Coordinates of C-alpha atoms and ligand atoms in Angstrom, one line a residue:
M1 CA 120.6 11.1 94.2
S2 CA 122.0 11.9 90.8
L3 CA 120.7 9.5 88.3
T4 CA 119.2 10.8 85.4
N5 CA 118.6 7.7 83.1
A6 CA 114.7 7.1 84.0
Y7 CA 115.1 3.2 84.2
L8 CA 117.9 3.4 86.6
K9 CA 116.2 6.0 88.7
R10 CA 113.0 4.1 88.8
V11 CA 114.9 0.9 90.1
Y12 CA 117.0 3.0 92.7
E13 CA 114.3 5.0 93.9
D14 CA 112.3 1.6 94.5
L15 CA 115.3 0.0 96.2
E16 CA 115.7 2.9 98.3
S17 CA 112.2 2.5 99.6
R18 CA 112.6 -1.1 100.3
C19 CA 116.1 -1.0 101.8
A20 CA 115.8 2.2 103.6
N21 CA 118.0 1.0 106.5
E22 CA 120.8 -0.4 104.3
K23 CA 123.0 2.8 103.9
E24 CA 126.3 0.9 102.6
F25 CA 124.1 -1.1 100.3
L26 CA 122.6 1.6 98.9
Q27 CA 125.6 3.4 98.6
A28 CA 127.3 1.0 96.7
V29 CA 124.2 0.5 94.5
E30 CA 124.2 4.1 93.8
E31 CA 128.0 4.2 92.5
V32 CA 127.4 1.5 90.2
L33 CA 124.0 2.6 88.6
E34 CA 125.7 6.3 88.1
S35 CA 128.6 4.9 86.3
L36 CA 126.1 2.7 84.1
E37 CA 124.3 5.7 82.9
P38 CA 126.5 6.4 79.8
I39 CA 125.7 2.6 78.4
M40 CA 122.2 2.0 79.2
D41 CA 120.7 3.8 76.0
K42 CA 123.0 1.4 73.9
H43 CA 121.3 -1.7 75.4
P44 CA 117.5 -1.8 75.7
E45 CA 117.6 -5.6 76.5
Y46 CA 118.9 -4.8 79.8
E47 CA 115.3 -3.1 81.0
E48 CA 113.4 -5.6 78.8
N49 CA 115.0 -8.2 80.8
A50 CA 114.9 -6.4 84.2
V51 CA 118.4 -6.9 84.5
I52 CA 119.0 -4.1 87.1
E53 CA 115.9 -5.1 89.1
R54 CA 117.3 -8.6 89.3
I55 CA 121.1 -7.7 89.8
V56 CA 120.2 -5.6 93.0
E57 CA 118.5 -8.3 94.6
P58 CA 120.5 -11.1 96.1
E59 CA 119.8 -14.6 94.9
R60 CA 119.3 -15.7 98.5
V61 CA 120.4 -14.6 101.9
I62 CA 121.1 -17.0 104.8
M63 CA 120.9 -15.6 108.4
F64 CA 121.3 -17.9 111.1
R65 CA 122.1 -18.4 114.7
V66 CA 125.5 -19.2 115.8
P67 CA 125.9 -20.4 119.7
W68 CA 129.1 -21.3 121.2
I69 CA 130.5 -21.6 124.5
D70 CA 133.4 -19.1 125.8
D71 CA 136.2 -20.0 128.0
N72 CA 134.3 -19.2 131.2
G73 CA 131.4 -21.9 130.5
K74 CA 128.9 -19.0 129.2
V75 CA 126.9 -19.6 126.2
Q76 CA 127.3 -17.1 123.7
V77 CA 125.2 -16.2 120.7
N78 CA 126.2 -14.4 117.4
R79 CA 124.3 -13.7 114.2
G80 CA 125.7 -15.4 111.1
F81 CA 125.0 -14.3 107.4
R82 CA 125.8 -15.7 103.6
V83 CA 124.6 -13.5 101.0
Q84 CA 124.5 -15.5 97.8
F85 CA 124.3 -12.5 95.5
N86 CA 124.7 -13.6 91.8
S87 CA 125.8 -16.8 90.2
A88 CA 125.1 -15.8 86.6
I89 CA 129.1 -16.3 85.6
G90 CA 130.1 -19.0 88.3
P91 CA 129.8 -20.3 91.5
Y92 CA 129.1 -17.5 94.6
K93 CA 132.4 -16.4 95.7
G94 CA 133.7 -14.0 98.5
G95 CA 135.2 -13.6 101.8
L96 CA 133.5 -14.1 105.6
R97 CA 133.8 -10.9 107.7
F98 CA 133.9 -11.2 111.4
H99 CA 133.7 -7.9 113.0
P100 CA 131.3 -6.3 115.6
S101 CA 130.0 -4.1 112.8
V102 CA 128.8 -6.6 110.4
N103 CA 125.0 -6.7 109.6
L104 CA 122.9 -7.1 106.4
S105 CA 123.7 -4.0 105.2
V106 CA 127.4 -4.2 105.2
L107 CA 127.1 -7.9 103.7
K108 CA 125.1 -7.0 100.9
F109 CA 127.3 -3.9 99.9
L110 CA 130.4 -6.3 99.7
G111 CA 128.4 -9.0 98.0
F112 CA 127.2 -6.6 95.7
E113 CA 130.6 -5.2 94.9
Q114 CA 132.1 -8.7 94.7
I115 CA 129.7 -9.5 91.7
F116 CA 131.7 -6.9 89.4
K117 CA 135.1 -7.3 91.1
N118 CA 135.1 -11.2 90.4
S119 CA 133.7 -10.4 86.9
L120 CA 136.9 -8.0 86.1
T121 CA 139.2 -10.8 87.1
T122 CA 138.2 -12.8 84.0
L123 CA 137.7 -16.1 86.1
P124 CA 134.5 -17.9 86.4
M125 CA 133.3 -16.7 89.5
G126 CA 129.9 -15.2 90.9
G127 CA 129.6 -12.8 93.6
G128 CA 128.8 -13.5 97.6
K129 CA 129.8 -12.5 101.0
G130 CA 129.1 -13.6 104.5
G131 CA 130.2 -13.2 108.1
S132 CA 129.1 -12.5 111.7
D133 CA 128.9 -10.0 114.3
F134 CA 131.5 -12.2 116.1
D135 CA 134.6 -10.3 117.5
P136 CA 137.8 -12.5 117.4
K137 CA 139.7 -9.4 119.1
G138 CA 140.6 -10.9 122.6
K139 CA 139.3 -14.3 122.1
S140 CA 141.3 -17.4 122.9
D141 CA 142.2 -19.8 120.0
R142 CA 139.7 -22.2 121.7
E143 CA 137.1 -19.6 121.4
V144 CA 137.5 -18.9 118.1
M145 CA 137.6 -22.7 117.3
A146 CA 134.3 -23.0 119.2
F147 CA 132.7 -20.0 117.1
C148 CA 133.9 -21.0 113.7
T149 CA 132.9 -24.7 114.2
S150 CA 129.3 -23.9 115.3
F151 CA 129.3 -21.1 112.3
M152 CA 130.1 -23.8 109.8
T153 CA 127.9 -26.3 111.2
E154 CA 125.0 -24.3 109.8
L155 CA 127.0 -22.9 106.8
Y156 CA 128.3 -26.0 105.2
R157 CA 124.7 -27.1 104.0
H158 CA 124.5 -24.2 101.8
I159 CA 128.2 -24.1 100.2
G160 CA 130.1 -26.4 98.2
A161 CA 133.1 -26.2 95.7
D162 CA 130.7 -25.7 92.7
T163 CA 128.0 -23.8 94.7
D164 CA 129.5 -21.2 96.9
V165 CA 133.1 -20.9 98.0
P166 CA 133.9 -18.7 101.0
A167 CA 137.4 -17.2 101.9
G168 CA 138.7 -14.6 104.6
D169 CA 138.3 -11.0 104.8
I170 CA 138.1 -8.8 108.1
G171 CA 138.9 -10.8 111.2
V172 CA 139.1 -14.2 109.3
G173 CA 142.6 -15.1 108.5
G174 CA 144.2 -18.2 108.0
R175 CA 143.8 -19.4 111.7
E176 CA 139.8 -19.1 111.1
V177 CA 140.0 -20.6 107.7
G178 CA 141.5 -23.5 109.3
Y179 CA 138.7 -24.3 111.8
L180 CA 136.0 -23.7 109.0
F181 CA 137.8 -25.9 106.4
G182 CA 138.1 -28.8 109.4
Q183 CA 134.3 -28.6 110.2
Y184 CA 133.3 -28.6 106.6
K185 CA 135.5 -31.6 105.9
R186 CA 134.0 -33.4 108.8
L187 CA 130.6 -32.8 108.1
A188 CA 130.5 -33.3 104.6
N189 CA 133.1 -36.0 104.5
E190 CA 134.9 -34.6 101.6
F191 CA 138.5 -32.9 101.0
T192 CA 137.4 -30.0 98.3
G193 CA 138.3 -26.6 97.3
V194 CA 135.0 -25.2 99.2
I195 CA 136.9 -22.5 100.8
T196 CA 140.1 -20.7 99.9
G197 CA 143.0 -19.0 101.8
K198 CA 143.7 -22.7 103.0
K199 CA 147.2 -23.4 104.4
V200 CA 149.8 -24.1 101.8
G201 CA 150.4 -27.7 102.1
A202 CA 146.9 -28.5 103.3
G203 CA 145.0 -27.3 100.1
G204 CA 146.2 -23.6 99.8
S205 CA 147.8 -21.8 97.1
L206 CA 151.4 -20.0 97.4
I207 CA 150.8 -16.3 97.1
R208 CA 147.2 -16.3 98.4
T209 CA 148.3 -14.5 101.6
E210 CA 150.1 -12.0 99.8
A211 CA 147.8 -11.7 96.7
T212 CA 145.6 -8.7 97.6
G213 CA 148.5 -6.5 98.8
F214 CA 150.5 -7.4 96.1
G215 CA 147.7 -7.0 93.7
I216 CA 146.8 -3.7 94.8
C217 CA 150.5 -2.4 94.0
Y218 CA 150.6 -4.1 90.6
F219 CA 147.5 -2.3 89.6
T220 CA 148.8 1.0 91.2
D221 CA 152.1 0.5 89.2
E222 CA 149.7 0.4 86.0
V223 CA 147.8 3.5 86.9
L224 CA 151.3 5.3 87.5
K225 CA 152.8 4.1 84.3
A226 CA 150.0 5.3 82.3
N227 CA 150.5 8.9 83.7
G228 CA 154.2 8.6 83.2
T229 CA 155.3 8.0 86.7
S230 CA 155.9 5.3 89.3
F231 CA 156.3 4.1 92.9
E232 CA 159.9 5.2 92.8
G233 CA 160.9 7.7 95.6
K234 CA 157.4 8.2 96.5
T235 CA 155.9 8.8 100.2
V236 CA 153.0 6.3 100.7
L237 CA 150.4 6.1 103.5
I238 CA 149.0 2.8 103.9
S239 CA 145.7 2.4 106.6
G240 CA 145.2 -0.9 108.2
S241 CA 147.9 -3.3 109.3
G242 CA 146.0 -6.6 108.3
N243 CA 146.5 -8.8 105.6
V244 CA 145.8 -6.6 102.8
A245 CA 147.6 -3.7 104.3
I246 CA 150.8 -5.6 105.3
Y247 CA 151.5 -6.9 102.0
A248 CA 150.6 -3.9 100.0
C249 CA 153.4 -2.1 102.4
Q250 CA 156.0 -4.9 101.4
K251 CA 155.0 -4.6 97.8
A252 CA 155.1 -1.0 97.5
T253 CA 158.5 -0.7 99.2
E254 CA 159.9 -3.5 96.8
L255 CA 158.5 -1.0 93.8
G256 CA 160.7 2.0 95.3
G257 CA 157.9 3.6 97.3
K258 CA 158.4 4.8 101.0
V259 CA 155.5 3.7 103.2
V260 CA 155.7 6.2 106.3
A261 CA 152.5 5.1 108.1
M262 CA 150.1 2.4 108.9
C263 CA 147.3 2.0 111.7
D264 CA 145.0 0.0 113.5
S265 CA 141.4 0.5 114.7
S266 CA 142.8 2.1 117.7
G267 CA 145.4 4.9 116.2
Y268 CA 148.2 5.2 113.8
I269 CA 151.9 5.3 113.6
H270 CA 154.2 7.6 111.5
D271 CA 157.6 6.4 111.0
P272 CA 159.5 9.2 108.8
D273 CA 162.5 6.6 108.3
G274 CA 160.1 4.2 106.5
I275 CA 157.9 1.3 108.2
D276 CA 159.8 -1.7 109.5
L277 CA 157.4 -4.2 107.9
D278 CA 158.9 -7.0 110.2
A279 CA 158.2 -5.4 113.1
I280 CA 154.6 -4.8 112.1
K281 CA 154.2 -8.6 111.2
D282 CA 155.7 -9.6 114.3
I283 CA 153.2 -7.5 116.3
K284 CA 150.1 -7.9 114.2
E285 CA 150.6 -11.3 112.6
V286 CA 152.5 -13.3 115.4
R287 CA 151.5 -11.7 118.6
R288 CA 148.1 -10.1 117.5
A289 CA 148.9 -7.0 119.7
R290 CA 148.2 -3.4 118.8
I291 CA 150.1 -1.3 116.4
K292 CA 151.4 1.4 119.2
E293 CA 153.9 -1.3 120.4
Y294 CA 155.7 -0.3 117.2
V295 CA 156.9 3.2 118.9
E296 CA 158.4 1.2 121.7
D297 CA 161.5 0.2 119.7
H298 CA 161.6 2.7 116.8
P299 CA 162.6 6.0 118.6
N300 CA 161.8 8.1 115.4
A301 CA 158.2 7.0 114.9
T302 CA 155.2 8.6 116.8
Y303 CA 151.8 6.8 117.7
T304 CA 148.6 8.7 117.6
E305 CA 145.1 7.9 119.0
G306 CA 142.4 7.8 116.5
C307 CA 142.8 6.3 112.7
S308 CA 141.5 9.3 110.6
G309 CA 144.5 11.3 111.5
I310 CA 146.7 9.4 109.2
W311 CA 145.4 11.1 106.1
T312 CA 146.8 14.5 107.6
I313 CA 150.4 13.2 107.0
K314 CA 152.0 14.5 103.6
C315 CA 152.1 11.8 101.0
D316 CA 152.3 11.2 97.1
I317 CA 150.4 7.8 97.1
A318 CA 147.6 7.0 99.7
L319 CA 146.5 3.3 99.7
P320 CA 143.6 3.1 102.2
C321 CA 143.6 -0.9 103.4
A322 CA 141.3 -0.8 106.4
T323 CA 137.6 -0.5 106.0
Q324 CA 134.7 1.1 104.4
N325 CA 134.0 4.9 104.5
E326 CA 137.5 5.7 106.0
I327 CA 138.4 8.6 103.8
N328 CA 135.6 11.1 104.1
E329 CA 135.5 14.4 102.0
E330 CA 137.3 16.1 105.0
S331 CA 140.1 13.7 104.7
A332 CA 140.0 13.9 100.9
K333 CA 140.5 17.7 100.9
V334 CA 143.6 17.4 103.5
L335 CA 145.2 14.7 101.2
L336 CA 144.5 16.9 98.2
A337 CA 146.1 20.1 100.1
N338 CA 149.1 18.1 101.1
G339 CA 149.7 17.2 97.2
V340 CA 148.6 13.7 97.1
Q341 CA 148.7 12.3 93.6
C342 CA 147.2 9.2 93.5
V343 CA 144.6 7.4 95.5
V344 CA 144.0 3.7 94.9
E345 CA 141.3 1.8 97.4
G346 CA 142.7 -1.4 99.1
A347 CA 139.9 -1.8 101.4
N348 CA 136.3 -2.3 99.9
M349 CA 134.7 1.0 99.5
P350 CA 137.1 3.1 101.8
C351 CA 136.2 6.5 100.1
T352 CA 132.8 8.1 100.7
P353 CA 131.2 9.2 97.4
E354 CA 132.0 13.1 98.3
A355 CA 135.6 11.8 98.8
I356 CA 135.8 10.4 95.4
T357 CA 134.3 13.4 93.7
A358 CA 137.0 15.6 95.4
F359 CA 139.7 13.3 93.9
Q360 CA 138.2 13.2 90.6
E361 CA 137.6 17.2 90.5
A362 CA 141.3 17.7 91.3
G363 CA 142.2 15.5 88.3
I364 CA 144.6 13.1 90.6
M365 CA 144.7 9.5 89.8
Y366 CA 142.0 7.3 91.7
G367 CA 141.6 3.5 91.4
P368 CA 138.6 2.1 92.8
S369 CA 138.7 -1.0 94.9
K370 CA 136.4 -3.4 92.6
A371 CA 139.4 -3.2 90.5
A372 CA 142.5 -2.5 92.6
N373 CA 141.9 -5.3 95.2
A374 CA 140.5 -8.0 93.0
G375 CA 143.9 -10.0 93.2
G376 CA 142.9 -11.2 96.2
V377 CA 139.9 -13.0 95.0
A378 CA 141.7 -13.8 91.6
T379 CA 144.3 -15.7 93.4
S380 CA 141.3 -17.7 95.5
G381 CA 140.3 -18.5 91.8
L382 CA 143.5 -19.8 91.2
E383 CA 143.3 -21.9 94.5
M384 CA 140.1 -23.2 93.2
T385 CA 141.6 -24.1 90.0
Q386 CA 144.8 -26.0 91.6
N387 CA 142.2 -27.9 94.0
S388 CA 140.1 -29.0 91.0
E389 CA 143.3 -30.2 89.0
R390 CA 144.8 -31.6 92.2
I391 CA 148.0 -30.0 91.4
Y392 CA 150.2 -27.0 93.1
W393 CA 151.7 -24.2 91.1
S394 CA 155.1 -22.7 92.1
R395 CA 155.3 -19.2 93.8
E396 CA 156.5 -17.7 90.7
E397 CA 154.0 -19.2 88.5
V398 CA 151.0 -17.9 90.7
D399 CA 152.8 -14.4 91.2
A400 CA 153.2 -14.1 87.3
K401 CA 149.4 -14.8 86.9
L402 CA 148.3 -12.6 89.4
K403 CA 150.4 -9.8 87.7
V404 CA 148.9 -10.4 84.5
I405 CA 145.5 -10.6 85.8
M406 CA 146.1 -7.0 87.4
Q407 CA 147.7 -5.8 84.0
N408 CA 144.5 -6.9 82.5
I409 CA 142.0 -5.7 84.8
Y410 CA 143.8 -2.0 84.4
Q411 CA 143.7 -2.4 80.7
S412 CA 139.9 -3.4 80.7
C413 CA 139.0 -0.4 83.2
A414 CA 140.8 2.0 80.9
D415 CA 139.3 0.6 77.6
A416 CA 135.7 0.7 79.2
A417 CA 136.1 4.1 80.5
E418 CA 137.2 5.2 77.1
E419 CA 134.1 3.3 75.2
A420 CA 131.5 4.9 77.8
G421 CA 133.1 8.5 76.7
K422 CA 134.8 8.7 80.1
P423 CA 138.4 8.4 79.3
G424 CA 140.8 8.0 82.4
N425 CA 137.8 7.4 84.9
L426 CA 138.7 4.0 86.1
Q427 CA 135.7 4.1 88.3
V428 CA 133.2 4.1 85.4
G429 CA 135.5 1.8 83.6
A430 CA 135.7 -0.9 86.2
N431 CA 131.6 -0.7 86.9
V432 CA 131.0 -0.9 83.4
A433 CA 133.5 -3.4 82.5
G434 CA 132.4 -5.7 85.3
F435 CA 128.7 -5.2 84.6
L436 CA 128.5 -6.1 81.2
K437 CA 129.5 -9.7 81.3
V438 CA 127.0 -10.5 84.2
A439 CA 124.4 -8.6 82.5
D440 CA 124.8 -10.4 79.1
A441 CA 125.3 -13.9 81.0
M442 CA 121.9 -13.1 82.8
V443 CA 120.2 -12.1 79.9
W444 CA 121.6 -15.2 77.6
Q445 CA 120.0 -17.5 80.9
G446 CA 116.6 -16.1 80.8
I447 CA 114.4 -15.3 83.6
N448 CA 114.0 -18.9 85.3
Y449 CA 110.8 -18.3 86.6
Ligands
NDP1 P1 142.4 -7.8 108.5 O1 141.3 -8.4 109.7 O2 143.5 -8.5 108.3 O3 142.7 -6.4 108.9 C1 142.1 -5.2 109.0 C2 142.8 -3.9 109.4 O4 141.9 -2.8 109.6 C3 143.3 -4.0 111.1 O5 144.5 -3.4 110.9 C4 142.1 -3.3 111.7 O6 142.5 -3.1 113.0 C5 141.8 -2.2 110.8 N1 140.1 -2.0 110.6 C6 139.2 -3.2 110.6 N2 137.9 -2.4 110.7 C7 138.4 -1.2 111.2 C8 137.6 0.3 111.5 N3 136.1 -0.1 111.5 N4 138.1 1.1 111.6 C9 139.6 1.1 111.7 N5 140.4 0.3 111.5 C10 139.7 -1.0 111.0 O7 141.4 -7.5 107.2 P2 141.8 -7.6 105.7 O8 143.3 -6.9 105.7 O9 141.6 -8.8 105.1 O10 140.8 -6.4 104.9 C11 141.0 -5.2 105.2 C12 140.2 -4.7 103.9 O11 140.5 -4.9 102.6 C13 138.8 -4.6 104.2 O12 137.9 -3.7 103.4 C14 138.5 -6.1 103.2 O13 137.3 -6.1 102.9 C15 139.3 -6.0 102.1 N6 140.0 -6.9 101.2 C16 140.4 -7.9 101.6 C17 140.8 -9.0 101.0 C18 141.4 -10.3 101.4 O14 141.9 -11.1 100.5 N7 141.8 -10.3 102.5 C19 140.5 -9.0 99.6 C20 139.9 -7.7 99.0 C21 139.5 -6.8 99.9 P3 142.4 -3.8 114.3 O15 143.4 -4.7 114.0 O16 142.5 -2.9 115.2 O17 141.1 -4.6 114.1
2IT2 O1 136.8 -8.7 99.1 C1 137.4 -9.5 98.8 O2 137.6 -9.7 97.6 C2 138.0 -10.6 99.7 N1 137.8 -10.7 101.0 C3 138.4 -11.8 99.2 C4 137.3 -12.8 98.7 C5 138.1 -14.2 98.4 O3 137.0 -14.9 97.9 O4 139.1 -14.4 98.3

């Protein structure tokens, strides 16, 4: 731990002893607190009002049993969660993750990151996250529906359009959001914007499906522009092949990049001709199959078991879009040795602290996730606005708003980095800019004891 400010150090050490088993959560907190060091002296009111002690403690954590019946008639039980982390600037907002690796630490790290990400979007959204250790992989539609219905039967009493608005994340896409929304509507007897990522035509916003991936590329484009370059002619690696990766691949290609590799949790494909995205969409979105099938009708492409090998492919730009801690120090060093110029995080916290340090020490362009992938939740915010107004915006309108939001996020990170005395450090910029608005709102609202 490298914190030097006495107040931040004391709060972190106390948290470390109380949350010793929550390593992902501690990792996310430590990164934010390190970034705040340069600004703490200017803000004695934060210590006076115990802002740091309060901001690292979720306002509420809900854990619940989710029983459901599988296709063999057997009763299954999963664990459900909702972490309502911070509502200083708006209703709790953040996705639901269904993956066997989900636990309290993972959801607290995601909920904590979401506070600052949502603040950066400039929209009025607090931070939250939820999910379950349920694995949708290999389950029938009926089993997924049974699980989602049971999950919402408990969750519905804790959420609401002005209270807490979930959305998708890993393992939760349009299908799951539909089942969850249907059960909420039945139990609450109201059709409101209580969850985002809804189907277009049934309360959803155009561009929400594409928003996270598109937003990552709009943000990356700003980073590249500020450094006198662009996507044009660049070789790009994108990990994952889910919602975020697919639309990042589409936009990176539209902006002139050549995406040569993608992966799933089993392994990666390398196609030196450039990824055929229609084939990926067919495999992953339509057939829910494994990415290795890609090589069956792409003779120049190769498939390799294991995901981390993707970072050994030579590239100019790397966009990790799968999961947390997928680029460690060793992978970072291989990327650097192969001449990577720019790493922008599409997934939440995909680079370990050691990997980030390696990129920063090498002086390459680095964009942190809470800024770069904020386009997804920002467009969720736009979906909430459309639901409240009971209107729909066109594809062009939503895309234009998303682009402006991503440009503004880049600018506010760059400005905050400069003001904190760390010009060009978008990690510090994102953390400081995201934090200040929330911290000031917390001071303004008092302790409420
Ligand atoms: P999806 O479930 O659609 O896709 C996830 C992809 O990552 C799949 O290809 C999956 O492989 C792979 N993956 C998941 N877990 C692992 C793992 N442990 N090891 C290796 N590969 C893995 O999720 P999303 O695309 O929505 O999310 C990807 C990332 O982006 C996450 O970090 C999420 O938090 C973040 N994010 C998502 C947003 C959204 O709007 N959806 C918004 C902002 C951030 P497989 O198919 O084999 O499971
Ligand atoms: O990590 C994220 O920002 C998301 N999964 C999207 C959350 C949302 O509410 O749209």
